[in-house]
CSV table of C-alpha atoms and ligand atoms in Angstrom, one decimal:
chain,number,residue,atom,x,y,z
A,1,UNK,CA,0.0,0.0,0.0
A,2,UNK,CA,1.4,3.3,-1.0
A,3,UNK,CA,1.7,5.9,2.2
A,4,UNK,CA,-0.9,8.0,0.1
A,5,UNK,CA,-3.6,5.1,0.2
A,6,UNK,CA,-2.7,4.4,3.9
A,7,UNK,CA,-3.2,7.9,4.7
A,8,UNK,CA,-6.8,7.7,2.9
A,9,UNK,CA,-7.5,4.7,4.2
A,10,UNK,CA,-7.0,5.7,7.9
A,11,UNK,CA,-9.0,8.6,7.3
A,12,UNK,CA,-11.8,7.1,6.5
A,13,UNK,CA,-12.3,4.7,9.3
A,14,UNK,CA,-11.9,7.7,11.5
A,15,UNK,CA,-14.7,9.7,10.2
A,16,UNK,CA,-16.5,6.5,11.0
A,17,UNK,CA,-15.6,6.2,14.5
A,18,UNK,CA,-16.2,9.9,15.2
A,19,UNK,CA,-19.5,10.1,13.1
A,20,UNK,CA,-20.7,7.0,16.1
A,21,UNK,CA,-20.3,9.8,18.5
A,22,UNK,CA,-21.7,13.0,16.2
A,23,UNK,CA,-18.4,14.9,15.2
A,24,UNK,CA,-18.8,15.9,11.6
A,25,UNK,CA,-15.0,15.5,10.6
A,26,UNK,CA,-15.6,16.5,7.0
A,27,UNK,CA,-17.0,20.0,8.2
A,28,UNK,CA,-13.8,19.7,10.8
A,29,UNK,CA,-11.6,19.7,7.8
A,30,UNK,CA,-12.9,22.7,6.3
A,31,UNK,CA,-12.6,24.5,9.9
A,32,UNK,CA,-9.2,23.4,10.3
A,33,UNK,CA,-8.6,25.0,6.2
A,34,UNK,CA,-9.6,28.5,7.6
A,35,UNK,CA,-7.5,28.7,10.7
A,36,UNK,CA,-4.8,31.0,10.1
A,37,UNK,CA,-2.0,31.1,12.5
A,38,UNK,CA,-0.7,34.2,12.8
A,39,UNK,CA,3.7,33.1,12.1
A,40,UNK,CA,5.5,35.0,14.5
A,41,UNK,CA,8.7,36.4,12.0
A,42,UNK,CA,11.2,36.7,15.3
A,43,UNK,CA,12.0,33.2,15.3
A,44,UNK,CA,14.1,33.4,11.9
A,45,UNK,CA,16.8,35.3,13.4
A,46,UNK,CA,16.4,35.1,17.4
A,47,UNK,CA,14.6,38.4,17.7
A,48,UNK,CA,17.4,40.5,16.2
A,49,UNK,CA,15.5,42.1,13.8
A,50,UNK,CA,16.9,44.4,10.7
A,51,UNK,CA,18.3,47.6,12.6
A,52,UNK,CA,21.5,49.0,13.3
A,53,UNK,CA,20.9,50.3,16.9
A,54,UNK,CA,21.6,48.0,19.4
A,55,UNK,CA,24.0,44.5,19.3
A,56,UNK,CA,21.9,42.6,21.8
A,57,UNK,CA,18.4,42.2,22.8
A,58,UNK,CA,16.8,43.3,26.0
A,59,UNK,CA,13.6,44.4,27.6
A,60,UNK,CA,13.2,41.7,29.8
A,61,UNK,CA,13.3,38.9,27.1
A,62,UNK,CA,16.3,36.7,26.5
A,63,UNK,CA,17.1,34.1,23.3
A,64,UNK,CA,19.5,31.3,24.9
A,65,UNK,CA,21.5,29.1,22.4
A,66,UNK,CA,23.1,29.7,19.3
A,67,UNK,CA,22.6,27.5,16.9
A,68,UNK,CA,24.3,28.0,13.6
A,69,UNK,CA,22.1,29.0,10.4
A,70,UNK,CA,20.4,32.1,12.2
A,71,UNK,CA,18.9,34.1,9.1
A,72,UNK,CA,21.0,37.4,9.2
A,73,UNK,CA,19.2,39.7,6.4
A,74,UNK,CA,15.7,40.2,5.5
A,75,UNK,CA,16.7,37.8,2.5
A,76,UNK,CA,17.3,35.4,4.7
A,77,UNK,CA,14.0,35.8,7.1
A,78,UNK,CA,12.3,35.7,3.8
A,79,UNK,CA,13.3,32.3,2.4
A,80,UNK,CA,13.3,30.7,5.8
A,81,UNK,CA,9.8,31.8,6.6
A,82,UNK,CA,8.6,30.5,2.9
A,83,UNK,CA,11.0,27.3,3.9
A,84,UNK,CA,8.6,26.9,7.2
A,85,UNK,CA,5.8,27.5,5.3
A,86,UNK,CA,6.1,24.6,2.9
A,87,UNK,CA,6.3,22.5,5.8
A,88,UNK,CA,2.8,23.8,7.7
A,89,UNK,CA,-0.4,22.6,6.4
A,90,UNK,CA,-2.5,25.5,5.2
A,91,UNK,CA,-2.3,29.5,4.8
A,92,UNK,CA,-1.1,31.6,7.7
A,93,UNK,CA,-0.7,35.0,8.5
A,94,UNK,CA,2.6,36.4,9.3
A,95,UNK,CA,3.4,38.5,12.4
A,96,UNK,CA,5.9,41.5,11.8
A,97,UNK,CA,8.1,43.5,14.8
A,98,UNK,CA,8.7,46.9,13.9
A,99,UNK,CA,12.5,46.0,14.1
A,100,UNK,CA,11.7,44.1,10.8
A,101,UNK,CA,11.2,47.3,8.4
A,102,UNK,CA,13.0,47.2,4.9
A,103,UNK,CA,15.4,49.7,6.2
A,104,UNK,CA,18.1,49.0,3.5
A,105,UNK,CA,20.8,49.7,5.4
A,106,UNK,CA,19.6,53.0,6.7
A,107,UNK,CA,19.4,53.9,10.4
A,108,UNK,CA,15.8,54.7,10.9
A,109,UNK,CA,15.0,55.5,14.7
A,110,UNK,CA,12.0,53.6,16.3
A,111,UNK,CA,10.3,57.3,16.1
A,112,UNK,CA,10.8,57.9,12.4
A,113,UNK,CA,9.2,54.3,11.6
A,114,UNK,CA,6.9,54.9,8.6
A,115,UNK,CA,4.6,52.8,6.1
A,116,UNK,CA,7.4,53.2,3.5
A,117,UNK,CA,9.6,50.9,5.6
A,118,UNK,CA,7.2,48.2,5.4
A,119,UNK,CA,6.0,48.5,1.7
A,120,UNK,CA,8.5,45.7,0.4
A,121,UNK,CA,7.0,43.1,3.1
A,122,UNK,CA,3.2,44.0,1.9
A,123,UNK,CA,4.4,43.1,-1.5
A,124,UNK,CA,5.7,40.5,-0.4
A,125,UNK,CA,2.7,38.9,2.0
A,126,UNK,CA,0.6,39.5,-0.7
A,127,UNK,CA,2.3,37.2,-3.6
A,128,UNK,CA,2.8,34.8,-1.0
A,129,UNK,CA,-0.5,35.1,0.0
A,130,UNK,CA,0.2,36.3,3.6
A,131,UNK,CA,-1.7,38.7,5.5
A,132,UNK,CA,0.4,40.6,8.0
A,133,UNK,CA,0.3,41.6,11.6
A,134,UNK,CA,2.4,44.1,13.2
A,135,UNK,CA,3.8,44.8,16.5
A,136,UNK,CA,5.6,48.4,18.2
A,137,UNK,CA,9.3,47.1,19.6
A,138,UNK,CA,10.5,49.2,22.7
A,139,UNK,CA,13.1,46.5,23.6
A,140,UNK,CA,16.4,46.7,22.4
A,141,UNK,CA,17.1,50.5,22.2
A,142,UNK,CA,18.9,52.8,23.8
A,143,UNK,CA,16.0,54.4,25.4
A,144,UNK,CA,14.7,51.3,26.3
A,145,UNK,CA,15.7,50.9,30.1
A,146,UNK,CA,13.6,49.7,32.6
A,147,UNK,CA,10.8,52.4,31.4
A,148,UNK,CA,9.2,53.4,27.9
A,149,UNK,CA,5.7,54.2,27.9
A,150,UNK,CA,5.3,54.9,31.6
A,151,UNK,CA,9.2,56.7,31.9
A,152,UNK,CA,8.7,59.6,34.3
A,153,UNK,CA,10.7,61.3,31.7
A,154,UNK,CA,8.7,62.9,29.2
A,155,UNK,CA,10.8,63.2,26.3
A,156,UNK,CA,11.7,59.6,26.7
A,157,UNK,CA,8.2,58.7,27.4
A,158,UNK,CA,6.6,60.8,24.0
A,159,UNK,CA,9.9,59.2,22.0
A,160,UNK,CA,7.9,55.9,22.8
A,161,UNK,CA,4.6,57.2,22.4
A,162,UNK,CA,5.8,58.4,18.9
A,163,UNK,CA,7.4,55.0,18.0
A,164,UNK,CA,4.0,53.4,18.6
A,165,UNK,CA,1.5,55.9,16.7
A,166,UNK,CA,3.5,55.5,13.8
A,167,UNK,CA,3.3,51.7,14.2
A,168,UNK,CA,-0.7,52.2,14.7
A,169,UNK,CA,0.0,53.9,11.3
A,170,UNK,CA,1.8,51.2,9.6
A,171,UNK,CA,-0.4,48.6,10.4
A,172,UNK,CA,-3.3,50.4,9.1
A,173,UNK,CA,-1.8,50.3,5.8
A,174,UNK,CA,-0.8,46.6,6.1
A,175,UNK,CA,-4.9,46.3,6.8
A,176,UNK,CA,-5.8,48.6,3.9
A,177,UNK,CA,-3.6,46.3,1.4
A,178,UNK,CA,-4.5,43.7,2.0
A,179,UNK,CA,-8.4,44.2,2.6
A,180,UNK,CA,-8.0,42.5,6.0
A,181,UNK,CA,-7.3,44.0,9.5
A,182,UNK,CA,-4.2,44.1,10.4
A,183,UNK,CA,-3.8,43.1,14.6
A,184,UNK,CA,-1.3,45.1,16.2
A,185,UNK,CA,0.1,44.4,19.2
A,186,UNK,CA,1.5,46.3,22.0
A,187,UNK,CA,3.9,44.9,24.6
A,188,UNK,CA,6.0,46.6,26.4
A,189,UNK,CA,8.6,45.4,29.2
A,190,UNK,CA,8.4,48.3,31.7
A,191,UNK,CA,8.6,47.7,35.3
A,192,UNK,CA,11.7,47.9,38.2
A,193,UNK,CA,14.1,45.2,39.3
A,194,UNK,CA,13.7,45.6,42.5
A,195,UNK,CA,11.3,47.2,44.9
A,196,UNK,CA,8.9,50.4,44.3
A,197,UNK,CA,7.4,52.7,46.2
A,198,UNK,CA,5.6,54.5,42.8
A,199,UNK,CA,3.7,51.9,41.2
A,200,UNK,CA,0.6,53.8,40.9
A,201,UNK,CA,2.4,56.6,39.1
A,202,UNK,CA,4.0,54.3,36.6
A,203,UNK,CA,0.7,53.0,35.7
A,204,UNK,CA,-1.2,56.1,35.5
A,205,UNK,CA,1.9,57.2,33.0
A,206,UNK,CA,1.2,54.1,31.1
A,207,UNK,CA,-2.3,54.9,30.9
A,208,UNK,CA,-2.0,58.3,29.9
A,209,UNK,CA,0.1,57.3,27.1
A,210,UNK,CA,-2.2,54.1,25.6
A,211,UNK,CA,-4.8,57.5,26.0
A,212,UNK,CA,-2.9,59.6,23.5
A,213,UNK,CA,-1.9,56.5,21.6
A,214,UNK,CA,-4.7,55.4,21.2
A,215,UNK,CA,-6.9,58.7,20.5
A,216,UNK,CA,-6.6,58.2,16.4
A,217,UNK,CA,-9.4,55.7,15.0
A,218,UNK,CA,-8.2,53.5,12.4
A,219,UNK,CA,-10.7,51.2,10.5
A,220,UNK,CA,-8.0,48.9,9.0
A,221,UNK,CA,-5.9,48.1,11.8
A,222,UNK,CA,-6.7,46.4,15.8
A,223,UNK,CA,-5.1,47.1,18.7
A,224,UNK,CA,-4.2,44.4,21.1
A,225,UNK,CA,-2.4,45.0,24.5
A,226,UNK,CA,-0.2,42.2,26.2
A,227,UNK,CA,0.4,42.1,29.7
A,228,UNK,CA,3.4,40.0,31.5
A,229,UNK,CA,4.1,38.8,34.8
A,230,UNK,CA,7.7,39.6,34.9
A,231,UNK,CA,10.7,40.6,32.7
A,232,UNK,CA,14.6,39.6,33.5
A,233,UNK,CA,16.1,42.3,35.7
A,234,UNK,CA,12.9,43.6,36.0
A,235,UNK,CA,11.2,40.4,38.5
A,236,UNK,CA,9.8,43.0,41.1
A,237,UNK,CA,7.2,44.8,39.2
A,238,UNK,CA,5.9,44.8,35.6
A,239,UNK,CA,3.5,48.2,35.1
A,240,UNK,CA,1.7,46.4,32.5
A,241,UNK,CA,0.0,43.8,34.4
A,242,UNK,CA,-2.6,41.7,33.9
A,243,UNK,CA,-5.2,43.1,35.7
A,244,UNK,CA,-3.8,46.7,33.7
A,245,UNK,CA,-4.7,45.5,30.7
A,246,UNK,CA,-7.6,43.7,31.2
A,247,UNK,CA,-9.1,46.7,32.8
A,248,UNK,CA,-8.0,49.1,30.2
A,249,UNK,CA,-8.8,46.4,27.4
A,250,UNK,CA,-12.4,46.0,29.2
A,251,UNK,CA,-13.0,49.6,29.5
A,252,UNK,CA,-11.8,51.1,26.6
A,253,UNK,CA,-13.2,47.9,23.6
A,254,UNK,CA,-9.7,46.9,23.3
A,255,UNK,CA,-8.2,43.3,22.6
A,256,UNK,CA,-6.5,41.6,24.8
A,257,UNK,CA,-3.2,39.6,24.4
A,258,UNK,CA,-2.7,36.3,26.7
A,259,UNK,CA,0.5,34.9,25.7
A,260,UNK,CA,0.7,31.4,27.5
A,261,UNK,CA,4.1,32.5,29.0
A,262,UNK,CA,3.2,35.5,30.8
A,263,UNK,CA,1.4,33.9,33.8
A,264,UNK,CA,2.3,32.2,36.7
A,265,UNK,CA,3.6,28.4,36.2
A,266,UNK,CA,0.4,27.1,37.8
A,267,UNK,CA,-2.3,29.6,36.4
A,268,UNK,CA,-4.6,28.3,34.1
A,269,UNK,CA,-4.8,30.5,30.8
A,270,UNK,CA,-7.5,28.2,29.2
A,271,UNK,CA,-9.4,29.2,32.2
A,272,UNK,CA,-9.3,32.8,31.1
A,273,UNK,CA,-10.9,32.8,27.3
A,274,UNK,CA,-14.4,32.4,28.7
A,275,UNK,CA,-14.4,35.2,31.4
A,276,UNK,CA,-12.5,37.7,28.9
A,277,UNK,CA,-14.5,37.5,26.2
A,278,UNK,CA,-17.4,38.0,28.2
A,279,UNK,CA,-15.6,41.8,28.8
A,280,UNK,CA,-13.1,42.2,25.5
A,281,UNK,CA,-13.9,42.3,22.0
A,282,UNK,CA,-11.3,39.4,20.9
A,283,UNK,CA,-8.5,37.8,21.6
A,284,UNK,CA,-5.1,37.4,20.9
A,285,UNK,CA,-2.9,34.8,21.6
A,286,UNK,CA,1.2,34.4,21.5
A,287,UNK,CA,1.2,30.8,22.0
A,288,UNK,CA,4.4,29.8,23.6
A,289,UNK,CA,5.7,27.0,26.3
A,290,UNK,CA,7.5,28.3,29.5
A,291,UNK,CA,9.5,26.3,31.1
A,292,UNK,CA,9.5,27.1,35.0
A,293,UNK,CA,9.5,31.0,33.6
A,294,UNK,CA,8.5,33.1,30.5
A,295,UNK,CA,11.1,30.7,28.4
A,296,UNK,CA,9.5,31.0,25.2
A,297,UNK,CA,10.3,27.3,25.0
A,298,UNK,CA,9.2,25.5,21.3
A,299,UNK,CA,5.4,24.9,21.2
A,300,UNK,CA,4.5,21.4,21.9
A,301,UNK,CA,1.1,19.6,22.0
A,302,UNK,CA,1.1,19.9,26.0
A,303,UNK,CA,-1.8,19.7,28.2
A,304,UNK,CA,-1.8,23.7,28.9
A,305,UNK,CA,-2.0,24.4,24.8
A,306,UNK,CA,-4.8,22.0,24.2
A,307,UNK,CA,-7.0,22.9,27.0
A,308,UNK,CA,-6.5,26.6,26.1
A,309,UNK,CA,-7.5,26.2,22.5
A,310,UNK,CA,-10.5,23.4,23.6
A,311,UNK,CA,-11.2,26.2,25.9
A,312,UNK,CA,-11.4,28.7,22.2
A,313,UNK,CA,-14.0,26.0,20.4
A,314,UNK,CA,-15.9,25.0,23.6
A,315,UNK,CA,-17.4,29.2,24.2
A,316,UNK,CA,-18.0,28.6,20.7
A,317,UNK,CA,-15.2,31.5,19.9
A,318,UNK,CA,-13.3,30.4,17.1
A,319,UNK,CA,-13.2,33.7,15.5
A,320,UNK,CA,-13.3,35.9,18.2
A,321,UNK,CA,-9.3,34.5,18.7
A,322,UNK,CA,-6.4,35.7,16.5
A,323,UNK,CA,-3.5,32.6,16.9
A,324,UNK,CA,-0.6,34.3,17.0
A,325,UNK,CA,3.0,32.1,18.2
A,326,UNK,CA,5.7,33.9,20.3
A,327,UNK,CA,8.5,31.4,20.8
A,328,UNK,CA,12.2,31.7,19.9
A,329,UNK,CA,14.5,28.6,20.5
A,330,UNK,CA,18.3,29.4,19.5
A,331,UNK,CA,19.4,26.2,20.7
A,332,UNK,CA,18.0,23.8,17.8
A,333,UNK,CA,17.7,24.3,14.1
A,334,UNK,CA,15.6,27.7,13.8
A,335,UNK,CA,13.3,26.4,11.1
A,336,UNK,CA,12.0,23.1,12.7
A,337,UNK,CA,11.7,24.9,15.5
A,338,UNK,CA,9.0,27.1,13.7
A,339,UNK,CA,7.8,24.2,11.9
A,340,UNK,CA,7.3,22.1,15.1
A,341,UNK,CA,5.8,24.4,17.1
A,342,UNK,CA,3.0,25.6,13.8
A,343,UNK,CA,2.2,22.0,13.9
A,344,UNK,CA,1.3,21.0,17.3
A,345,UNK,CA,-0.6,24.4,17.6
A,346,UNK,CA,-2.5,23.6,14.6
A,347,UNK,CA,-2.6,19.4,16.1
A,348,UNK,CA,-4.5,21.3,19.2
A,349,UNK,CA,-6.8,23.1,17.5
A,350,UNK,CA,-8.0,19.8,15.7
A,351,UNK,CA,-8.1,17.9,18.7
A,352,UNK,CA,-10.2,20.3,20.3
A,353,UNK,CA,-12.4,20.7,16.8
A,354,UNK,CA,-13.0,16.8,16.9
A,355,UNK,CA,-13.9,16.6,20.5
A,356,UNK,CA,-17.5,15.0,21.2
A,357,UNK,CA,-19.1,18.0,22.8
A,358,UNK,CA,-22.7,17.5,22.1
A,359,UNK,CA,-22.2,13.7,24.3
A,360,UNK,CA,-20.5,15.1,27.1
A,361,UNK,CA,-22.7,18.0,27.2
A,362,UNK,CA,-25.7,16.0,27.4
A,363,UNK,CA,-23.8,13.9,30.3
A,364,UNK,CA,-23.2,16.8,31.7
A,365,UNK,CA,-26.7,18.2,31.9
A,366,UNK,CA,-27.9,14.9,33.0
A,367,UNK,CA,-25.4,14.8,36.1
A,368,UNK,CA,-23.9,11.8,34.4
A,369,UNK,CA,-20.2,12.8,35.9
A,370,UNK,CA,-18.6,9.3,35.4
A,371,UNK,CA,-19.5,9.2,31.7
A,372,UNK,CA,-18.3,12.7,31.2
A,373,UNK,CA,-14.9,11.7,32.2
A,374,UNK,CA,-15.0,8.8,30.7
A,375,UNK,CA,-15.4,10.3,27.7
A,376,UNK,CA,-13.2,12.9,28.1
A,377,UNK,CA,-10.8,10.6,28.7
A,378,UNK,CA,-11.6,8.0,25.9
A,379,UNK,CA,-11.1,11.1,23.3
A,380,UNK,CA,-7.7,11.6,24.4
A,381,UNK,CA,-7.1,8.5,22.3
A,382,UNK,CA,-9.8,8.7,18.9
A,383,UNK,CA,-7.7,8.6,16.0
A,384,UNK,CA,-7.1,12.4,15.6
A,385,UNK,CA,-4.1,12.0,13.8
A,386,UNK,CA,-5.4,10.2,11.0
A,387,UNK,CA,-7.4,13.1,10.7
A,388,UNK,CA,-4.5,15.1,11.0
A,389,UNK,CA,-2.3,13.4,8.1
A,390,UNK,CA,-4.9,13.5,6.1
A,391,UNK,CA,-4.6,17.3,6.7
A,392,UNK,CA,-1.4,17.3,5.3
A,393,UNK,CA,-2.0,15.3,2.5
A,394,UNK,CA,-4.6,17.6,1.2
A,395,UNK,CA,-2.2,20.6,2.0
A,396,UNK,CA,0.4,19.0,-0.1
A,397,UNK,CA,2.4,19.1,2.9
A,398,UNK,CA,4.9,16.1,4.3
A,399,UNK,CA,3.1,14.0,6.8
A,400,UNK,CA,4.0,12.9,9.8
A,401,UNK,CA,7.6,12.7,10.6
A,402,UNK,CA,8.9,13.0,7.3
A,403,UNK,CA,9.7,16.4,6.9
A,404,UNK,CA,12.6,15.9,9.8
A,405,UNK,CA,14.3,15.1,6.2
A,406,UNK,CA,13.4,18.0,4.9
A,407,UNK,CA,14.6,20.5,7.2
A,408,UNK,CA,17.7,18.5,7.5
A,409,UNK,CA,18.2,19.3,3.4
A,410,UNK,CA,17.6,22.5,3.8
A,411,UNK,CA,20.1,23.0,7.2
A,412,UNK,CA,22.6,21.1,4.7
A,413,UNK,CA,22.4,23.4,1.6
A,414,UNK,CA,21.5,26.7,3.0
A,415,UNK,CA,21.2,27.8,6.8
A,416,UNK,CA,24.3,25.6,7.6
A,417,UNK,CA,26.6,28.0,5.0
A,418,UNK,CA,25.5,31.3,6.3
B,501,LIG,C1,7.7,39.4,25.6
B,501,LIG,C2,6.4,39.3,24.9
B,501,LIG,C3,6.5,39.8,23.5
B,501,LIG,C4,7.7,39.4,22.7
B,501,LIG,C5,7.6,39.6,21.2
B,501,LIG,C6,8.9,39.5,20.6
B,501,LIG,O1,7.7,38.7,26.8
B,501,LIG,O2,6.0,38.0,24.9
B,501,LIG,O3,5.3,39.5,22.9
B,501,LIG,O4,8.0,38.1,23.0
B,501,LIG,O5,6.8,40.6,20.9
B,502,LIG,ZN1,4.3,37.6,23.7
């Protein structure tokens, strides 16, 4: 039997299995077909990015490892991304850092940022049919410190302010290009090291600037805002919290970011989608794994990432949810890194697609608690990933293990020169 007709073959007996319990996996297929991740660019090249302002990154956030083969140009970014991409089944967005501008060599200052510099990339997304996201970068600057938007010192504090109007700008012409909003996203790492006695005035400077950052309406372009539990050097107090954002996001009709990362190691952010989007318009996620801390460890198909996106199709909020990754491994071959962690993201969302909600939700409104977790627990092991390489297949992308090959060929003939 030919690995084609095996695939096929396997496929079919599993929409028979999961038709006995009423999961539609045809109409599952089509869902999975329109889920867009949204390809975090950063980890191409460990967060560097395309400027020529600082040599190392900082703002809390730290790459460890270094690999060979990082991609060193926008060239290079480029061909690895469209490398990944051949390797992911489906069409994805791709997620763009303000750091990332066509700058051609040029020194342009976070606060002279302009569309122009990101004209060559919407060319780009568009013949490789990829819509873009955006994001304002306050790390890794001179004027980053421990304070941007909430820096007690206003010409600092506008500099920032500056930096991320224009990026509000840029991303409104990414949306207007491509006839799709773009999401951008605002993190940033301020907070103190140690111990402060002002943390109500570094919030209400935060505040006051998302105010005036905010103040220009845009109708091609969302804002999202990402909180954090702590940054490195900065563990004893972040000013964008969560209970910051969520209460600005809340108030104000703004998006909220929950990257899985930014919690603490036993907090549930599954737990979270249902509450929030009771209060905030969407979501966004930065999908990530930490690893005792904000790691930004390789995705993986972990408990965490599948009960967060089960979470997404159980409140029935599929496209409420943009699927952004935020990950960067320097420690392991950058592309199957990407690849790896695009495909057990996409794994969860089928998993949770496929689950046999209309049973357990009758058991559950009959009181029937044992054969709720019974078959909770008998799901674990349907055959999803028949389902999944027939996913592939269709995609015209390797299944299963096979494109470990691939990305070795690649490491051999191109990242493994540079
Ligand atoms: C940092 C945040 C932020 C960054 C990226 C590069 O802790 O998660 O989202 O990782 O924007
Ligand atoms: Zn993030």
């Amino acid at each position: 039997m030919t690995k084609e007709s095996a695939v096929k073959q396997a496929y079919e007996l599993a929409v028979e299995r999961y038709a006995a319990l009423g999961v539609d996996v045809n109409q599952v297929m089509e869902i999975m077909q329109n889920f867009h991740l949204s390809l975090h660019c950063w980890q191409t090249d460990d967060v560097v990015g395309f400027e020529k302002i600082a040599d190392s990154l900082s703002g809390g956030i730290q790459t460890t490892g270094n690999y060979p083969g990082r991609a060193r140009n926008i060239d290079e970014v480029r061909a690895d991304i469209l490398k990944a991409l051949s390797f992911i089944p489906g069409t994805h967005r791709l997620n763009l850092h303000a750091i990332y501008g066509d700058f051609n060599g040029e020194m342009v200052d976070r606060d002279q940022v302009e569309p122009k510099h990101f004209q060559s990339w919407i060319d780009w997304g568009k013949e490789h049919n990829m819509k873009l996201d955006f994001n304002s970068s306050s790390f890794s600057h001179p004027k980053s410190g421990s304070l941007t938007l909430s820096n007690p010192d206003e010409s600092i504090r506008q500099f920032w302010i500056e930096h991320t109007k224009r990026c509000r700008a840029v991303a409104e012409e990414m949306g207007k290009a491509q006839g799709d909003p773009c999401i951008m996203n605002l993190w940033v790492h301020d907070g103190s090291k140690d111990v402060t006695v002002n943390r109500m005035k570094y919030r209400e400077l935060l505040k006051d600037s998302l105010d005036q950052i905010f103040a220009t309406d845009y109708q091609n372009m969302k804002d999202c805002i990402e909180s954090k539990v702590f940054g490195i050097g900065l563990e004893s107090f972040t000013v964008g919290s969560n209970e910051f954002y969520t209460g600005y996001g809340a108030k104000y009709g703004k998006m909220v970011t929950l990257d899985t990362g930014h919690f603490h190691p036993t907090e549930s952010v599954a737990d979270k989608v249902s509450s929030m989007l009771l209060y905030v318009p969407e979501l966004m996620l930065h999908v990530s794994r930490p690893v005792r801390w904000d790691s930004d460890h390789v995705t993986i198909m972990d408990d965490p990432t599948q009960e967060l996106f089960s979470e997404i199709v159980r409140a029935g909020a599929l496209d409420r949810v943009h699927y952004g990754l935020d990950y960067f491994d320097a420690s392991i071959n950058r592309i199957g890194a990407y690849v790896v962690g695009s495909r057990a993201a996409q794994k969860c969302m089928l998993r949770a697609l496929l689950e046999p909600i209309a049973q357990l939700r009758e058991y559950e409104a009959n009181g029937q608690g044992f054969e709720r977790l019974a078959l909770l627990e008998e799901a674990k092991s349907l055959p999803w990933n028949a389902v999944w390489d027939m996913f592939c297949l269709k995609n015209n992308v390797p299944v299963g293990e096979s494109f470990i090959a691939e990305v070795q060929k690649y490491e051999a003939e191109v990242t493994s020169k540079r």
